[in-house]
CSV table of C-alpha atoms in Angstrom, one decimal:
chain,number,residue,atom,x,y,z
A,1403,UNK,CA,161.3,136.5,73.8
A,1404,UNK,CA,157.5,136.2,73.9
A,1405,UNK,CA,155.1,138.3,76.0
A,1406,UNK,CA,156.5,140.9,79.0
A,1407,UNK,CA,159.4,143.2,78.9
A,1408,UNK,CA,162.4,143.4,81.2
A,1409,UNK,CA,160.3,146.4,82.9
A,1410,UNK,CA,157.0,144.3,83.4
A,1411,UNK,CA,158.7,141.7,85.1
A,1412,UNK,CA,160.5,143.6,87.5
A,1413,UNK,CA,156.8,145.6,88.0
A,1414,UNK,CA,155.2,142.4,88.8
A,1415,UNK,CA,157.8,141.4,91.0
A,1416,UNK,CA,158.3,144.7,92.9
A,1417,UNK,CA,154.1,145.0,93.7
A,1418,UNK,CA,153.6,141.6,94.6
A,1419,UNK,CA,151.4,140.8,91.7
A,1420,UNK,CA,153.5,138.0,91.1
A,1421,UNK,CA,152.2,136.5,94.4
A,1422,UNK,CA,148.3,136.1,92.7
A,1423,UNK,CA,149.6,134.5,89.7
A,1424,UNK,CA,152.8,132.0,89.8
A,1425,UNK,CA,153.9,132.2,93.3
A,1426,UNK,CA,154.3,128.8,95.1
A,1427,UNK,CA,155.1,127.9,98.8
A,1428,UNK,CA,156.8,124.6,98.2
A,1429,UNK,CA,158.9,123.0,95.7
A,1430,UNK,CA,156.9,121.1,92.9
A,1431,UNK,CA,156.0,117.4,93.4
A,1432,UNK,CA,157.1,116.4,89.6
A,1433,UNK,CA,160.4,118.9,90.4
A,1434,UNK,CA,161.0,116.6,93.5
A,1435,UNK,CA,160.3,113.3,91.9
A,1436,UNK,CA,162.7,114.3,89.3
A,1437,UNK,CA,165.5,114.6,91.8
A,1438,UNK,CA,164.6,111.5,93.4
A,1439,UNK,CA,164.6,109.3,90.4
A,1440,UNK,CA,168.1,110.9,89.1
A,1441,UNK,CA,171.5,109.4,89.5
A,1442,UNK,CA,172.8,112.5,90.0
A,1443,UNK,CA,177.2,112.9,90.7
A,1444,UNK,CA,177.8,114.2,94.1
A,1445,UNK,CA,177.8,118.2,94.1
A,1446,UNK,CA,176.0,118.2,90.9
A,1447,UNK,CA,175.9,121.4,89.0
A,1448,UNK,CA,171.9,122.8,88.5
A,1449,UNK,CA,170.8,124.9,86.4
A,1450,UNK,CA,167.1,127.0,87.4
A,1451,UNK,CA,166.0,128.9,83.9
A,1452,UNK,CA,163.6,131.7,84.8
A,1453,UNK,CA,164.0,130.9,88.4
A,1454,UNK,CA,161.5,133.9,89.0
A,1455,UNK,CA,161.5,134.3,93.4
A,1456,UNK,CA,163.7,130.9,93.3
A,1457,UNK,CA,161.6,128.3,95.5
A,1458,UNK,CA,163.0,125.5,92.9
A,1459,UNK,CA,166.0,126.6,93.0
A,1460,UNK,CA,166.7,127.0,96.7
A,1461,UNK,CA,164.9,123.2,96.6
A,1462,UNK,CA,167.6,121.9,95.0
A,1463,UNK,CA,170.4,123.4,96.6
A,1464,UNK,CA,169.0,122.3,99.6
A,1465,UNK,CA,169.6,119.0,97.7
A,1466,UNK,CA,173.7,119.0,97.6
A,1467,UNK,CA,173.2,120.2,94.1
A,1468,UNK,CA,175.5,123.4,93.4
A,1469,UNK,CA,172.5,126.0,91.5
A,1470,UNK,CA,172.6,128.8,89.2
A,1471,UNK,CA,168.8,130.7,88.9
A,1472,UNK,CA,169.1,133.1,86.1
A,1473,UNK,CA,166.0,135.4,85.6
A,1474,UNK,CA,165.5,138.5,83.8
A,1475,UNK,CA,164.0,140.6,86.9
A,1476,UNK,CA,166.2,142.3,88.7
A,1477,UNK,CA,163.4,142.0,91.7
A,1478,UNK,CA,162.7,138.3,91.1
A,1479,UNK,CA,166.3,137.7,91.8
A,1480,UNK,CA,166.1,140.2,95.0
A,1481,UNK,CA,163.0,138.1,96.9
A,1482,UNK,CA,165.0,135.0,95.6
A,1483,UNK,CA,167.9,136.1,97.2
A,1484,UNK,CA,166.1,137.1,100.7
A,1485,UNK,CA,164.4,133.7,100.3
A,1486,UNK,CA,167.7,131.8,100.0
A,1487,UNK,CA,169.3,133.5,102.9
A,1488,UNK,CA,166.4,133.1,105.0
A,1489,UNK,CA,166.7,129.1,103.8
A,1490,UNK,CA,170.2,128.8,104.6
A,1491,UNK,CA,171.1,127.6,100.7
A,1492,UNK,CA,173.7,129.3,98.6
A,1493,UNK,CA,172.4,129.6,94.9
A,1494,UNK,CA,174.5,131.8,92.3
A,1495,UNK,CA,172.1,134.6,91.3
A,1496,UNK,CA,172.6,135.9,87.5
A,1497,UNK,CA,170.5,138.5,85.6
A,1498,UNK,CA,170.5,137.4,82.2
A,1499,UNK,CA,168.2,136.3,79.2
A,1500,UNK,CA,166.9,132.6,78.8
A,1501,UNK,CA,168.4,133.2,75.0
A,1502,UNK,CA,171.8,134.0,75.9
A,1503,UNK,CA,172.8,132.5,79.1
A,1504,UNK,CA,175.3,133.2,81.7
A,1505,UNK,CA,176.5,129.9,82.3
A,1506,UNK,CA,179.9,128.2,80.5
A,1507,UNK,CA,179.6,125.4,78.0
A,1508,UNK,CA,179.1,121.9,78.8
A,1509,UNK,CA,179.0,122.8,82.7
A,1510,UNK,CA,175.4,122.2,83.9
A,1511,UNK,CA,174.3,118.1,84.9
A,1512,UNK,CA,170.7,119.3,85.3
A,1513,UNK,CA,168.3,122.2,84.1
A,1514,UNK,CA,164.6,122.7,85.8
A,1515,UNK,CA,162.6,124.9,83.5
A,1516,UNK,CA,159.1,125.3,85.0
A,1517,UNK,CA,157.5,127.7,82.5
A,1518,UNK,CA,160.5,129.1,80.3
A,1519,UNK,CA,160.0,127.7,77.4
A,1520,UNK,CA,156.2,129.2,76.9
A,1521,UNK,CA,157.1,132.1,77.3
A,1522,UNK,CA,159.6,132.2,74.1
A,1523,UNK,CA,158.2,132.2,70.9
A,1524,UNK,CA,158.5,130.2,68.0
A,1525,UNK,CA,161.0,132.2,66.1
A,1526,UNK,CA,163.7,132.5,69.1
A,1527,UNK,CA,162.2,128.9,70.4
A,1528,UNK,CA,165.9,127.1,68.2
A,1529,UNK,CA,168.0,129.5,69.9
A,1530,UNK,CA,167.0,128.6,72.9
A,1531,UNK,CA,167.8,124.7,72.5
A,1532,UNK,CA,170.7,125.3,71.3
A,1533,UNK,CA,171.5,126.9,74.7
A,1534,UNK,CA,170.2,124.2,76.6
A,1535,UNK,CA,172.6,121.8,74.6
A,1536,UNK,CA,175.4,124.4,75.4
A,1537,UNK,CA,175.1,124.7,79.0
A,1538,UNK,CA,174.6,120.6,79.5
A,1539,UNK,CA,177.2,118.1,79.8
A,1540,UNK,CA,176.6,115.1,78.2
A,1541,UNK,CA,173.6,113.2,79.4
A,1542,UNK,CA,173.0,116.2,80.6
A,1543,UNK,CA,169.2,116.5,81.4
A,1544,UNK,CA,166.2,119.5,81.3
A,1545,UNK,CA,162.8,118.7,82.9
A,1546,UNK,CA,160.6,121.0,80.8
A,1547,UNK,CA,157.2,122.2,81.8
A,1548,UNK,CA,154.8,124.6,80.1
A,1549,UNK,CA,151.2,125.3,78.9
A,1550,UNK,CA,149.8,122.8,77.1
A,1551,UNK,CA,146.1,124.7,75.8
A,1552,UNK,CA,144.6,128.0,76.0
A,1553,UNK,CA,142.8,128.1,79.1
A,1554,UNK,CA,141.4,132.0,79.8
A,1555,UNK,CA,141.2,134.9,77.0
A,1556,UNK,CA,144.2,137.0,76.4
A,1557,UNK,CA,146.7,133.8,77.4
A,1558,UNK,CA,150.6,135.2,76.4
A,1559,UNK,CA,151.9,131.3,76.7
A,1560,UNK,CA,153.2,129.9,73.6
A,1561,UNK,CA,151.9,126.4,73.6
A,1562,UNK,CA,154.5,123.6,75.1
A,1563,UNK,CA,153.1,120.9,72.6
A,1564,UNK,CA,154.9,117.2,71.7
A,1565,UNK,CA,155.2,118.5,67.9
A,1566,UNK,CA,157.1,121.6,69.8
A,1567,UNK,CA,158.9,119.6,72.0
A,1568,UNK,CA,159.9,117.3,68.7
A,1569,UNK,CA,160.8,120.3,66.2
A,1570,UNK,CA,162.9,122.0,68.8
A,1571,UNK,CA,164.6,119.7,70.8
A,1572,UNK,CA,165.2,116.0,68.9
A,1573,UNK,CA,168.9,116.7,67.0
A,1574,UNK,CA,171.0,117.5,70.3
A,1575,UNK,CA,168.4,115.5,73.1
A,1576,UNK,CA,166.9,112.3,73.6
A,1577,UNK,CA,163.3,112.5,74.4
A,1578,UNK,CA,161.2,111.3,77.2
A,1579,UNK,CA,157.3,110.9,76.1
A,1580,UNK,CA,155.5,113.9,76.8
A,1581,UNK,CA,152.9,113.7,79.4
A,1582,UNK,CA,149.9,115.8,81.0
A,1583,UNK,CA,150.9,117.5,83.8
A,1584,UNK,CA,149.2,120.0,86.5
A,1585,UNK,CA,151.7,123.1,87.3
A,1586,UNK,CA,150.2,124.0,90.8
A,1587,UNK,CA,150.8,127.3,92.2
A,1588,UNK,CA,149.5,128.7,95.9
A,1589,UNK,CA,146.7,131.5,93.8
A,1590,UNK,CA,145.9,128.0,91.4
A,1591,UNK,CA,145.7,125.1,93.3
A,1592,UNK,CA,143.6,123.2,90.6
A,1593,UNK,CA,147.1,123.9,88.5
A,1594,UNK,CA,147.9,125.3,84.8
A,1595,UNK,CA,147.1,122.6,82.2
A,1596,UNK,CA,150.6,121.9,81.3
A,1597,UNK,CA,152.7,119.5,79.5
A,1598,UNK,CA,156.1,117.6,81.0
A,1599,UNK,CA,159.1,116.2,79.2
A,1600,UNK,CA,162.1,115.1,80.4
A,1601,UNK,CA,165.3,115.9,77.5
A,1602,UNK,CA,168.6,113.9,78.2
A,1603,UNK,CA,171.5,115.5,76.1
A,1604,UNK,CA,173.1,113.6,73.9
């Protein structure tokens, strides 16, 4: 994995510093268009990958969909948990690494990663498609979000690029174009520049 420990995670989750960096109050718009445009089966199994405090998450099983967030932070997974309850949504918590999930093959109908996948870098970047492609059913799909430039000095994000997007992901998914896409948080409302794809399994 790319950038912060297990440690300075749970560090920026436990002070609140999370809040002033990636912390939104609402579910994202390209998240809920998703959802909308989907033929999804009734009591469709989600997937949220780096679910961090789980707004997208609780979104979706507020949506009939039956959700696993899996995060690294044990304190991510703690807020996510309060936030849940205080929702009145039921979303299966799991600590675990993006590279080695806790989830059983060929169970999962959707995966939302908002912000994963640049945070790996390049050299565990196959390992983690192939995990997607595990996890997935068939026609399966992943709406994938990430950086798309540098935008401030000392950025960690590994870039989310369509040559990335194509070298990673093209033997087990079929590929959406990838477009420009704005990845608001409450601290950014003029959004990360970031790039969208949507991967159907095949």
């Amino acid at each position: 994995m790319s950038g912060n420990t297990v440690e300075e995670w749970n560090a920026y989750y436990a002070s609140g510093e999370y809040r002033q960096h990636w912390d939104y109050s609402h579910p994202s718009s390209e998240l809920v268009t998703f959802v909308a445009a989907g033929s999804w089966p009734p009591g469709a199994a989600a997937l949220d990958v780096g679910c961090g405090a789980g707004r997208e998450a609780i979104f979706l099983a507020g949506q009939g969909f039956h959700v696993t967030g899996v995060d690294l932070s044990e304190e991510a997974l703690r807020i996510a948990r309060d936030r849940a309850e205080k929702a009145g949504v039921h979303v299966e918590w799991k600590q675990g690494n993006a590279l080695e999930l806790p989830v059983p093959d060929a169970s999962v109908d959707l995966v939302n990663d908002r912000g994963c996948f640049h945070m790996i870098g390049e050299e565990d970047r196959p390992r983690y498609a192939a995990e997607l492609a595990r996890v997935l059913k068939p026609g399966g799909k992943v709406l994938l979000r990430g950086c798309r430039e540098v935008q401030w000095e000392g950025q960690k994000f590994v870039l989310v690029t369509p040559e990335a997007v194509e070298r990673h992901f093209s033997h087990a998914f079929d590929l959406s174009p990838v477009l420009p896409v704005q990845l608001i948080t409450d601290s950014m409302p003029e959004g990360l520049n970031a790039n969208l794809a949507v991967l159907r399994k095949k």
